[in-house]
Amino acid sequence: MKTLWQHCHAATMAQGTYSIIESAAIVTSGTLIEWIGPQSELTATDFDQIVDLNGAWVTPGLIDCHTHTVFGGNRSGEFEQRLQGVSYAEIAAAGGGIASTVRATRAATEDELFASAERRLKQLLKDGVTTVEMKSGYGLDLENERKTLRVIRRLGASLPVSVRATCLAAHALPPEYANRADDYIQHICDEMLPALAAEGLVDAVDAFCEYLAFSPAQVEKLFIRAHELELPVKLHAEQLSSLAGSSLAARYQALSADHLEFMTEDDAIAMGAAGTVAVLLPGAFYFLRETQLPPMDALRKHGVKIAISTDLNPGTSPGLSLRLMLNMACTLFRMTPEEALAGVTLHAAQALGMAHTHGSLEAGKVADFVAWNIDRPADLAYWLGGDLDKRIVRHGVESLI
Ligand code: DI6
Ligand code: FE
């Protein structure tokens, strides 16, 4: 099927900048972009279908590169507690926080988890997301991590979205391993990760490197095992304190290090040299009422590519709109709308190891794009949420969600 999409303007995001083509046309062939350029330069004629986009602005499909979409239960009660002054760390220490979601996730059936995650994922897709990464990490034993990862695979098979599954078994210490973090890491390395990888359920390995989770030494063991299994790594690092987790991630050629409010300039130098993407999560920053900003100038100075994501999770960022995160990245982190859009397109693709096929509108890449009824690309970061008028195309086909 060869389709001409005409009468549009494009922010192609090639090289991570707007790279605007006014009065553009796009030719898709099957699932790929065959040609994109000024409509006046179009030479092909043999189309199966011609779609008029009525002056819309076309961007790459949005990519949400860091989510914990699959979980059981609800933590709005903790939100109320935190508003009364109890901290996230205090709630975690009292058995709430991640541990409460682990209990609810273990108690849920695979179908129950699928149904609740599908509702959340549909919200993201309606907002223009065509690729999403989802992490396990609320099962914390083989059976329940497998259940979560299977739900992630099923979501990718049943909705019009490309899915990457990340194993975050090292998210928190399960109760069976209380005070035995080294033993739990060993169990992940020896039993869980090899089994889940062999079942084709894992595209990358992540961990929570933090004083209330796992140490850099423990994370390093996991990274070594991941590399033995030929799996790329990512890391939750420097969210609440500075442990040089992001430098560790860079040493292991991590696809990304995520959060990063407490990272140092040395971390930025290491990440820039390794090509490790900085995934910033303004929803978690906002929701936890953090005050320490990620070091934007150091990231820019050392050439670190910056991605933005919802971090959709029940504890620190119940964010159902990636576009809202664009606004928050600009307002809270002082990013430009252009940087923010690169952060949910090309740089988010790089954070998932997909930049060769996704994240920009270029001939040969996958035909995932959104035609927005807006006046300028910056409008995407300007409106605070809402359901903007749009048409979503995935794999060359208009998707109706
Ligand atoms: N950092 C976060 O912000 C989330 N996980 C993580 O490692 C929080 C997850 C939760 O509170 O449920
Ligand atoms: Fe996260």
Coordinates of C-alpha atoms and ligand atoms in Angstrom, one line a residue, residues 68 75 88 98 138 171 208 236 239 259 311 313-316, ligand 1:
H68 CA 5.8 1.6 34.9
R75 CA -1.8 4.8 45.8
Y88 CA 8.0 9.5 50.1
I98 CA 6.6 0.4 46.1
Y138 CA 6.2 -4.6 41.0
H171 CA 13.4 -2.0 41.8
F208 CA 16.8 1.5 41.0
H236 CA 17.2 4.9 37.7
Q239 CA 16.8 10.7 41.8
H259 CA 15.8 11.0 36.7
D311 CA 7.5 7.8 34.3
N313 CA 3.8 4.9 37.9
P314 CA 1.4 4.8 40.9
G315 CA 3.8 6.3 43.5
T316 CA 5.7 9.3 42.0
Ligands
DI6_1 N1 11.7 5.8 40.9 C1 10.5 6.3 40.8 O1 10.2 7.4 40.8 C2 9.5 5.1 40.7 N2 10.4 4.0 40.7 C3 11.7 4.5 40.9 O2 12.6 3.7 40.9 C4 8.6 5.1 41.9 C5 7.8 3.9 41.9 C6 6.7 3.8 42.9 O3 6.8 4.6 43.9 O4 5.9 3.0 42.8

